[in-house]
Amino acid sequence: MPVLEKIKNASVWTEFKEFISQGSVLQLGVGIIIGGAFSSFLNSFVNDILSPPLGLLISGSNLENYFIILRKGRTPNPDYKTPAEAQADGAVTENVGLFIMNGINFLLVGVSLFLIVFTANRLRDFRKSRRSKKHGALPESADDTKPEPAPASGATQTCPWCNGNVPVKAVKCMYCTSFLHEKVPAELLNRQPQAALIELDG
């Protein structure tokens, strides 16, 4: 249909497709899905596993049915079993059991997130320590994730992997994308230098 073709060829539709195809958007979507599933798991754990024994200890019933009546409803001498039943009768209640369940759920989510962040930080520190042992310790103020800018004079070095000419302070080769500080296999050491694809100043 002509209308559908116009929509597909529109610049807004093209930008939207590019936006959706970005890795960060996909990762965000995956994170939201996993977060929703994890939240459902924690809610089930609190409601179905922790709440019944706690309710038996505190009130002799399910924890969510533990409440305090602040003002009675229309029925004289009521015997409410659940907060919903009391509120339907016009009573004012403090739902202590639901508050405790939500507090437990909050604590579990906080502990879980802390463990995830703690594990990620330990893995990052472990990889950083291995890299420091292999290539020498870096100064404490140095940021090993950001290479220093190349000198303005255009001085170059030879990439040990592809023998291409790259800036002398480059960390990664612009031609073969190899890290310049990594050890080169013996079969690549005798290769002849290749002509530079980009002419550098100087």
CSV table of C-alpha atoms in Angstrom, one decimal:
chain,number,residue,atom,x,y,z
A,1,MET,CA,0.0,0.0,0.0
A,2,PRO,CA,1.3,3.5,-0.8
A,3,VAL,CA,0.7,4.7,2.8
A,4,LEU,CA,2.8,1.9,4.3
A,5,GLU,CA,5.6,2.6,1.8
A,6,LYS,CA,5.6,6.3,2.7
A,7,ILE,CA,5.8,5.3,6.4
A,8,LYS,CA,8.7,2.9,5.8
A,9,ASN,CA,10.6,5.5,3.8
A,10,ALA,CA,10.1,8.3,6.2
A,11,SER,CA,13.1,9.6,8.0
A,12,VAL,CA,11.5,9.2,11.4
A,13,TRP,CA,10.9,5.5,10.8
A,14,THR,CA,14.5,5.1,9.7
A,15,GLU,CA,15.8,6.8,12.8
A,16,PHE,CA,13.5,4.7,14.9
A,17,LYS,CA,14.9,1.5,13.4
A,18,GLU,CA,18.4,2.7,14.0
A,19,PHE,CA,17.6,3.6,17.6
A,20,ILE,CA,16.0,0.2,18.3
A,21,SER,CA,18.9,-1.7,16.7
A,22,GLN,CA,21.5,0.0,19.0
A,23,GLY,CA,23.1,-2.4,21.5
A,24,SER,CA,22.4,-0.2,24.5
A,25,VAL,CA,18.6,-0.2,23.8
A,26,LEU,CA,18.6,-4.0,23.4
A,27,GLN,CA,20.6,-4.4,26.6
A,28,LEU,CA,18.1,-2.2,28.4
A,29,GLY,CA,15.2,-4.3,27.1
A,30,VAL,CA,16.9,-7.5,28.3
A,31,GLY,CA,17.6,-5.9,31.7
A,32,ILE,CA,14.0,-4.9,32.1
A,33,ILE,CA,12.7,-8.4,31.2
A,34,ILE,CA,15.2,-10.1,33.6
A,35,GLY,CA,14.4,-7.5,36.3
A,36,GLY,CA,10.7,-8.2,36.0
A,37,ALA,CA,11.2,-12.0,36.2
A,38,PHE,CA,13.5,-11.6,39.2
A,39,SER,CA,11.0,-9.4,40.9
A,40,SER,CA,8.3,-12.0,40.4
A,41,PHE,CA,10.6,-14.6,41.8
A,42,LEU,CA,11.3,-12.6,45.0
A,43,ASN,CA,7.6,-11.8,45.4
A,44,SER,CA,6.8,-15.5,45.2
A,45,PHE,CA,9.6,-16.3,47.7
A,46,VAL,CA,8.3,-13.8,50.2
A,47,ASN,CA,4.6,-14.6,49.7
A,48,ASP,CA,4.7,-18.3,49.4
A,49,ILE,CA,7.8,-19.4,51.4
A,50,LEU,CA,8.6,-16.8,54.1
A,51,SER,CA,5.2,-15.4,54.9
A,52,PRO,CA,3.4,-18.6,56.0
A,53,PRO,CA,5.8,-19.6,58.9
A,54,LEU,CA,6.2,-15.9,60.0
A,55,GLY,CA,2.4,-15.6,60.0
A,56,LEU,CA,2.0,-18.7,62.1
A,57,LEU,CA,4.5,-17.3,64.6
A,58,ILE,CA,3.1,-13.8,64.8
A,59,SER,CA,-0.7,-14.2,64.4
A,60,GLY,CA,-1.5,-17.9,63.8
A,61,SER,CA,-2.5,-17.2,60.2
A,62,ASN,CA,-1.0,-15.9,57.0
A,63,LEU,CA,1.2,-12.9,57.5
A,64,GLU,CA,-0.7,-10.8,55.1
A,65,ASN,CA,-3.9,-11.2,57.3
A,66,TYR,CA,-2.1,-9.8,60.3
A,67,PHE,CA,-3.6,-6.3,60.9
A,68,ILE,CA,-4.7,-3.9,63.7
A,69,ILE,CA,-8.2,-2.4,63.8
A,70,LEU,CA,-8.0,1.3,64.5
A,71,ARG,CA,-11.7,1.9,64.1
A,72,LYS,CA,-14.5,-0.7,63.8
A,73,GLY,CA,-16.8,-0.8,60.9
A,74,ARG,CA,-20.6,-0.9,60.7
A,75,THR,CA,-20.9,-4.4,62.1
A,76,PRO,CA,-21.1,-4.6,65.9
A,77,ASN,CA,-18.5,-6.9,67.5
A,78,PRO,CA,-16.9,-7.9,64.2
A,79,ASP,CA,-14.6,-10.8,63.6
A,80,TYR,CA,-12.6,-9.8,60.6
A,81,LYS,CA,-10.4,-12.4,59.1
A,82,THR,CA,-8.6,-10.3,56.5
A,83,PRO,CA,-7.9,-6.6,56.0
A,84,ALA,CA,-10.0,-6.6,52.9
A,85,GLU,CA,-13.0,-7.9,54.8
A,86,ALA,CA,-12.5,-5.2,57.5
A,87,GLN,CA,-12.2,-2.4,55.0
A,88,ALA,CA,-15.3,-3.6,53.1
A,89,ASP,CA,-17.2,-3.2,56.4
A,90,GLY,CA,-15.9,0.4,56.7
A,91,ALA,CA,-13.2,-0.4,59.4
A,92,VAL,CA,-9.9,1.5,59.5
A,93,THR,CA,-6.9,-0.9,59.7
A,94,GLU,CA,-3.2,-0.9,59.9
A,95,ASN,CA,-2.0,-3.7,57.6
A,96,VAL,CA,1.1,-4.7,59.6
A,97,GLY,CA,1.5,-8.0,57.9
A,98,LEU,CA,1.6,-6.5,54.4
A,99,PHE,CA,4.1,-3.9,55.6
A,100,ILE,CA,6.4,-6.6,56.9
A,101,MET,CA,6.1,-8.6,53.7
A,102,ASN,CA,7.0,-5.5,51.6
A,103,GLY,CA,9.9,-4.7,54.0
A,104,ILE,CA,11.3,-8.2,53.5
A,105,ASN,CA,10.9,-8.0,49.8
A,106,PHE,CA,12.8,-4.6,49.8
A,107,LEU,CA,15.6,-6.1,51.9
A,108,LEU,CA,15.9,-9.1,49.6
A,109,VAL,CA,16.1,-6.9,46.5
A,110,GLY,CA,18.7,-4.7,48.2
A,111,VAL,CA,20.8,-7.6,49.2
A,112,SER,CA,20.6,-9.2,45.7
A,113,LEU,CA,21.6,-6.0,44.0
A,114,PHE,CA,24.5,-5.6,46.5
A,115,LEU,CA,25.7,-9.1,45.7
A,116,ILE,CA,25.6,-8.4,42.0
A,117,VAL,CA,27.5,-5.2,42.2
A,118,PHE,CA,30.0,-6.7,44.7
A,119,THR,CA,30.7,-9.6,42.4
A,120,ALA,CA,31.1,-7.3,39.3
A,121,ASN,CA,33.5,-5.1,41.2
A,122,ARG,CA,35.6,-8.1,42.4
A,123,LEU,CA,35.8,-9.5,38.9
A,124,ARG,CA,36.9,-6.1,37.6
A,125,ASP,CA,39.6,-5.8,40.3
A,126,PHE,CA,40.7,-9.3,39.5
A,127,ARG,CA,41.1,-8.6,35.8
A,128,LYS,CA,42.9,-5.3,36.6
A,129,SER,CA,45.3,-7.1,38.9
A,130,ARG,CA,46.1,-9.8,36.3
A,131,ARG,CA,46.7,-7.1,33.7
A,132,SER,CA,49.0,-5.2,36.1
A,133,LYS,CA,51.0,-8.3,36.8
A,134,LYS,CA,51.3,-9.1,33.1
A,135,HIS,CA,52.2,-5.6,31.9
A,136,GLY,CA,53.5,-3.9,35.0
A,137,ALA,CA,51.7,-1.9,37.6
A,138,LEU,CA,50.1,1.4,36.6
A,139,PRO,CA,50.3,4.6,38.7
A,140,GLU,CA,47.3,5.0,41.0
A,141,SER,CA,46.2,8.2,39.3
A,142,ALA,CA,46.4,6.6,35.8
A,143,ASP,CA,43.2,5.5,34.0
A,144,ASP,CA,44.1,2.4,32.0
A,145,THR,CA,40.9,2.6,30.1
A,146,LYS,CA,41.8,5.9,28.4
A,147,PRO,CA,44.9,6.1,26.2
A,148,GLU,CA,46.9,9.3,26.2
A,149,PRO,CA,46.4,11.4,23.1
A,150,ALA,CA,48.9,10.8,20.2
A,151,PRO,CA,51.6,13.5,19.8
A,152,ALA,CA,50.9,16.3,17.4
A,153,SER,CA,54.2,15.6,15.5
A,154,GLY,CA,52.7,12.5,14.0
A,155,ALA,CA,55.4,10.1,15.3
A,156,THR,CA,54.5,6.5,14.6
A,157,GLN,CA,55.4,3.0,15.7
A,158,THR,CA,55.0,-0.3,13.9
A,159,CYS,CA,52.2,-2.6,14.9
A,160,PRO,CA,53.7,-6.0,15.9
A,161,TRP,CA,50.7,-7.9,14.4
A,162,CYS,CA,50.2,-6.4,11.0
A,163,ASN,CA,53.3,-4.1,10.7
A,164,GLY,CA,51.1,-1.1,10.0
A,165,ASN,CA,52.2,2.4,11.0
A,166,VAL,CA,50.2,3.7,14.0
A,167,PRO,CA,50.7,6.6,16.3
A,168,VAL,CA,53.4,6.0,18.8
A,169,LYS,CA,51.1,6.2,21.9
A,170,ALA,CA,48.3,4.2,20.3
A,171,VAL,CA,46.9,1.3,22.4
A,172,LYS,CA,45.1,-0.4,19.6
A,173,CYS,CA,46.0,-0.8,16.0
A,174,MET,CA,43.8,1.1,13.6
A,175,TYR,CA,44.2,-1.5,10.8
A,176,CYS,CA,43.9,-4.9,12.5
A,177,THR,CA,42.4,-3.7,15.8
A,178,SER,CA,44.9,-5.7,17.8
A,179,PHE,CA,46.2,-4.4,21.2
A,180,LEU,CA,49.8,-3.3,20.6
A,181,HIS,CA,51.1,-4.6,24.0
A,182,GLU,CA,49.9,-8.2,23.5
A,183,LYS,CA,52.5,-10.9,22.7
A,184,VAL,CA,52.7,-11.7,19.0
A,185,PRO,CA,52.9,-15.4,17.9
A,186,ALA,CA,56.2,-16.5,16.4
A,187,GLU,CA,54.7,-17.2,13.0
A,188,LEU,CA,53.8,-13.5,12.6
A,189,LEU,CA,57.2,-12.0,13.6
A,190,ASN,CA,58.8,-12.4,10.2
A,191,ARG,CA,56.1,-10.6,8.2
A,192,GLN,CA,57.2,-7.7,6.0
A,193,PRO,CA,55.8,-4.2,6.9
A,194,GLN,CA,52.8,-3.1,4.9
A,195,ALA,CA,52.3,0.3,3.5
A,196,ALA,CA,50.3,2.7,5.6
A,197,LEU,CA,46.7,3.1,4.5
A,198,ILE,CA,46.5,6.6,6.1
A,199,GLU,CA,49.3,9.2,5.7
A,200,LEU,CA,50.2,10.7,9.0
A,201,ASP,CA,51.7,14.2,9.4
A,202,GLY,CA,55.5,14.2,9.8
